[in-house]
Coordinates of C-alpha atoms in Angstrom, one line a residue:
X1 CA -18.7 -7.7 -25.9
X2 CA -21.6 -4.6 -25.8
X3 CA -20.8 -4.7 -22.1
X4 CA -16.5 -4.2 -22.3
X5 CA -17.5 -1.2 -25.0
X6 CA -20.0 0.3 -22.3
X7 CA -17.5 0.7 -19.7
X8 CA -14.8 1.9 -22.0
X9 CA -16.5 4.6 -23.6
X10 CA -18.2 5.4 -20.4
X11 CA -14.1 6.0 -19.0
X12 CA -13.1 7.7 -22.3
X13 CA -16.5 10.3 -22.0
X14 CA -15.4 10.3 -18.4
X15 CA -11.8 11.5 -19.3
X16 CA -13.4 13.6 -22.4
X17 CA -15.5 15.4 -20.2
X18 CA -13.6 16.0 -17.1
X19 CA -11.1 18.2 -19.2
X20 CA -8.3 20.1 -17.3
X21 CA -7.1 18.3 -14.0
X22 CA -10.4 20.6 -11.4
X23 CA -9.3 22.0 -8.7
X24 CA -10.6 21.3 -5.4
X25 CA -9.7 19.1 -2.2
X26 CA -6.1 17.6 -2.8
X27 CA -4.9 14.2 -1.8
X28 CA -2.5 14.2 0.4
X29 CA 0.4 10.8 1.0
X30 CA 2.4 11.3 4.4
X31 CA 4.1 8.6 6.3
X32 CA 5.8 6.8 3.5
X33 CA 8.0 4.2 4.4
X34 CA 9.5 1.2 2.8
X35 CA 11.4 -1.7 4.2
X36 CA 12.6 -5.0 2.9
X37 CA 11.7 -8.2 4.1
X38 CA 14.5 -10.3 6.1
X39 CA 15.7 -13.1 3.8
X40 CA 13.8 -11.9 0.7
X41 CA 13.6 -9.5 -1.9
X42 CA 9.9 -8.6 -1.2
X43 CA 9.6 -5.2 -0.2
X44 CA 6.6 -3.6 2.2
X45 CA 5.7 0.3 1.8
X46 CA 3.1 1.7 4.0
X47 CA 1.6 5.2 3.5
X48 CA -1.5 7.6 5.1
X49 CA -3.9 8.8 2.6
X50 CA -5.6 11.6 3.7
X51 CA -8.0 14.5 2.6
X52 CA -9.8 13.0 -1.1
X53 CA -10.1 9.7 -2.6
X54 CA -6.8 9.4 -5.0
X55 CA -5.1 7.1 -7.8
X56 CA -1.9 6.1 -6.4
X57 CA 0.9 5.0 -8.8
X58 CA 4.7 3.8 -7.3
X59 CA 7.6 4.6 -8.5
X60 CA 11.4 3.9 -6.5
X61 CA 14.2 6.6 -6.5
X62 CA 17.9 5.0 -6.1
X63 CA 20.3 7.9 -5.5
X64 CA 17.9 10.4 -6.0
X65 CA 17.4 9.2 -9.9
X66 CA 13.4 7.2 -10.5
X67 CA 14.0 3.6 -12.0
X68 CA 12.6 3.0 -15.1
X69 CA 9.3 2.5 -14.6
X70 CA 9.7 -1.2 -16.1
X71 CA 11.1 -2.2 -13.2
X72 CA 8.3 -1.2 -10.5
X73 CA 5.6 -3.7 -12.4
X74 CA 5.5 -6.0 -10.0
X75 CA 3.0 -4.9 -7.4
X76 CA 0.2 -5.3 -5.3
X77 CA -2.0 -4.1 -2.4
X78 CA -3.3 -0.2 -2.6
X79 CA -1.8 0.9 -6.0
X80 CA -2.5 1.4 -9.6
X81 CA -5.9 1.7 -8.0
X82 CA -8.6 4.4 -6.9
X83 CA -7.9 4.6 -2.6
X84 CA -9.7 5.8 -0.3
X85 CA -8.1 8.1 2.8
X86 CA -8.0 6.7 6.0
X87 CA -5.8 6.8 9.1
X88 CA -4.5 3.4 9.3
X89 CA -1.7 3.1 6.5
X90 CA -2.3 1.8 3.1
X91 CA -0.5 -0.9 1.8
X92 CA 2.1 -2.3 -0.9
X93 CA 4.2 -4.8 -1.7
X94 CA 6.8 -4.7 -4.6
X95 CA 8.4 -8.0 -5.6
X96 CA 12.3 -6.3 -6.3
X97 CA 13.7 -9.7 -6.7
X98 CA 11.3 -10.0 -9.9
X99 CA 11.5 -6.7 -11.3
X100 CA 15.1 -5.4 -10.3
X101 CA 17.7 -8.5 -10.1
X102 CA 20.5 -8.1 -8.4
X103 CA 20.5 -5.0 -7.4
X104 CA 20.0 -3.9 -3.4
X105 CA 17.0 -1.8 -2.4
X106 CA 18.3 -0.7 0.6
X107 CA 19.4 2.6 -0.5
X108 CA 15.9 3.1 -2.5
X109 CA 13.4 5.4 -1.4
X110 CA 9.5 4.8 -2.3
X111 CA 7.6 7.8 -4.2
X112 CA 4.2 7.6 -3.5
X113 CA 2.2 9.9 -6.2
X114 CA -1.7 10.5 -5.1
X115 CA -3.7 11.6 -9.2
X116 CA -7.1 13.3 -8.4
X117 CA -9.7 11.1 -10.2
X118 CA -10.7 13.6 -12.2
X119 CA -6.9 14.0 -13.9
X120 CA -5.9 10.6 -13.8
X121 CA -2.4 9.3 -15.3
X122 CA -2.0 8.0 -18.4
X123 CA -2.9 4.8 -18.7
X124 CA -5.8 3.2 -17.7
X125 CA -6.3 -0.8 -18.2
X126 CA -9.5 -2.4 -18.2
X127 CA -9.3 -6.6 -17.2
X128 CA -11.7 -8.1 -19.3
X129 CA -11.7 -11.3 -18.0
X130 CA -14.1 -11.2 -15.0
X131 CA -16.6 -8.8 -16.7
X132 CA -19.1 -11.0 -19.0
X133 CA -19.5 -13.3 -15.3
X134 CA -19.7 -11.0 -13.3
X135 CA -20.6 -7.8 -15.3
X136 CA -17.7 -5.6 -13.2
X137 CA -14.7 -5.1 -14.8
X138 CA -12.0 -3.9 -12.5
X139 CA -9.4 -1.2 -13.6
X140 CA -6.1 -0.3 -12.5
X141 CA -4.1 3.1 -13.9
X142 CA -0.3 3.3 -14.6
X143 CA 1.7 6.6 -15.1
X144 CA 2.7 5.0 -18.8
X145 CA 2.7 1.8 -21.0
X146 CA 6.2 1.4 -19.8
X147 CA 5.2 1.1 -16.6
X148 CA 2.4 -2.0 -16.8
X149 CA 3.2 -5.5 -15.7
X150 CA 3.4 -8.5 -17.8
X151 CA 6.3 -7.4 -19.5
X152 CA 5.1 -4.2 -21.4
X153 CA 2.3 -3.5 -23.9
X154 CA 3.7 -5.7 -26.7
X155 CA 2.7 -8.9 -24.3
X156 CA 0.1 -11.0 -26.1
X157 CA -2.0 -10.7 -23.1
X158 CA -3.2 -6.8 -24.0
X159 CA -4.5 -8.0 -26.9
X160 CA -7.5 -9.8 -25.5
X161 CA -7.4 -10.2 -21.6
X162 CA -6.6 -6.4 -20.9
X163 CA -7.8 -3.4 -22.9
X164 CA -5.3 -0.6 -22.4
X165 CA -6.6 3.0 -23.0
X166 CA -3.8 6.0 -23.1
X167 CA -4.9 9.3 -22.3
X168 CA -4.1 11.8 -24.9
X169 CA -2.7 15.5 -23.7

């Protein structure tokens, strides 16, 4: 348990002390592009990090208006993660079917946002169930409680699997 506080309190004196958003090399997302697959409701976005290391957080735009972000939960590959810039294209796969039923994605448009590490989005959440093995506890960062997996925050499964932090304006 010493070891889960560690790493929280070394995020929170983390956020604590990195104050203001600092200015300094931006990220920058180019490329975007989003396609779903044949058959399915899986749906593949690629995108080019360049410049700094940067959180990237998903959200989808139908008609020009952003989904709630309750529907974009269900995702994986290089997002809600720190990601490092290279030339090749990142990664992501949302699972539409699973998050937005029966509607069609193929007048939805991806929005890729790229959070310096130093002004991070709101939420940060902390699995705590490979830590006391392993002594690493991974982290992944959504832009609000609405938009983390599992249902929400009221799921049973933040209350001992998951620590969720909110950063405070």
């Amino acid at each position: 348990m010493r070891n889960k506080r560690t790493t929280a309190a070394r995020w929170l004196a983390a956020a604590v002390t990195a104050g203001a958003c600092t200015a300094g090399a931006v990220p920058l997302v180019s490329n975007v592009s989003m396609t779903q697959r044949q058959n399915s409701r899986m749906v593949d976005i690629a995108y080019v990090l360049s410049g700094e290391e940067a959180i990237i957080t998903l959200s989808i735009e139908t008609n020009g208006v952003a989904l709630p972000e309750r529907h974009v939960t269900r995702l994986s590959g290089d997002v809600c993660k720190k990601v490092q810039p290279a030339a090749e294209p990142r990664q992501i796969v949302w699972d539409a079917g699973a998050d937005w039923p029966e509607n069609l994605t193929e007048s939805a448009r991806a929005r890729i946002t790229a959070w310096l590490p130093s002004c991070p989005p709101a939420c940060l959440v902390v699995d705590l169930n490979e830590g006391p093995a392993t002594n690493v506890f991974p982290v992944n960062y959504y832009a609000s409680t609405e938009a983390l997996p599992y249902g929400g925050l009221t799921n049973d499964i933040y209350k001992g699997a998951y620590l969720v932090m909110k950063r405070l304006p």
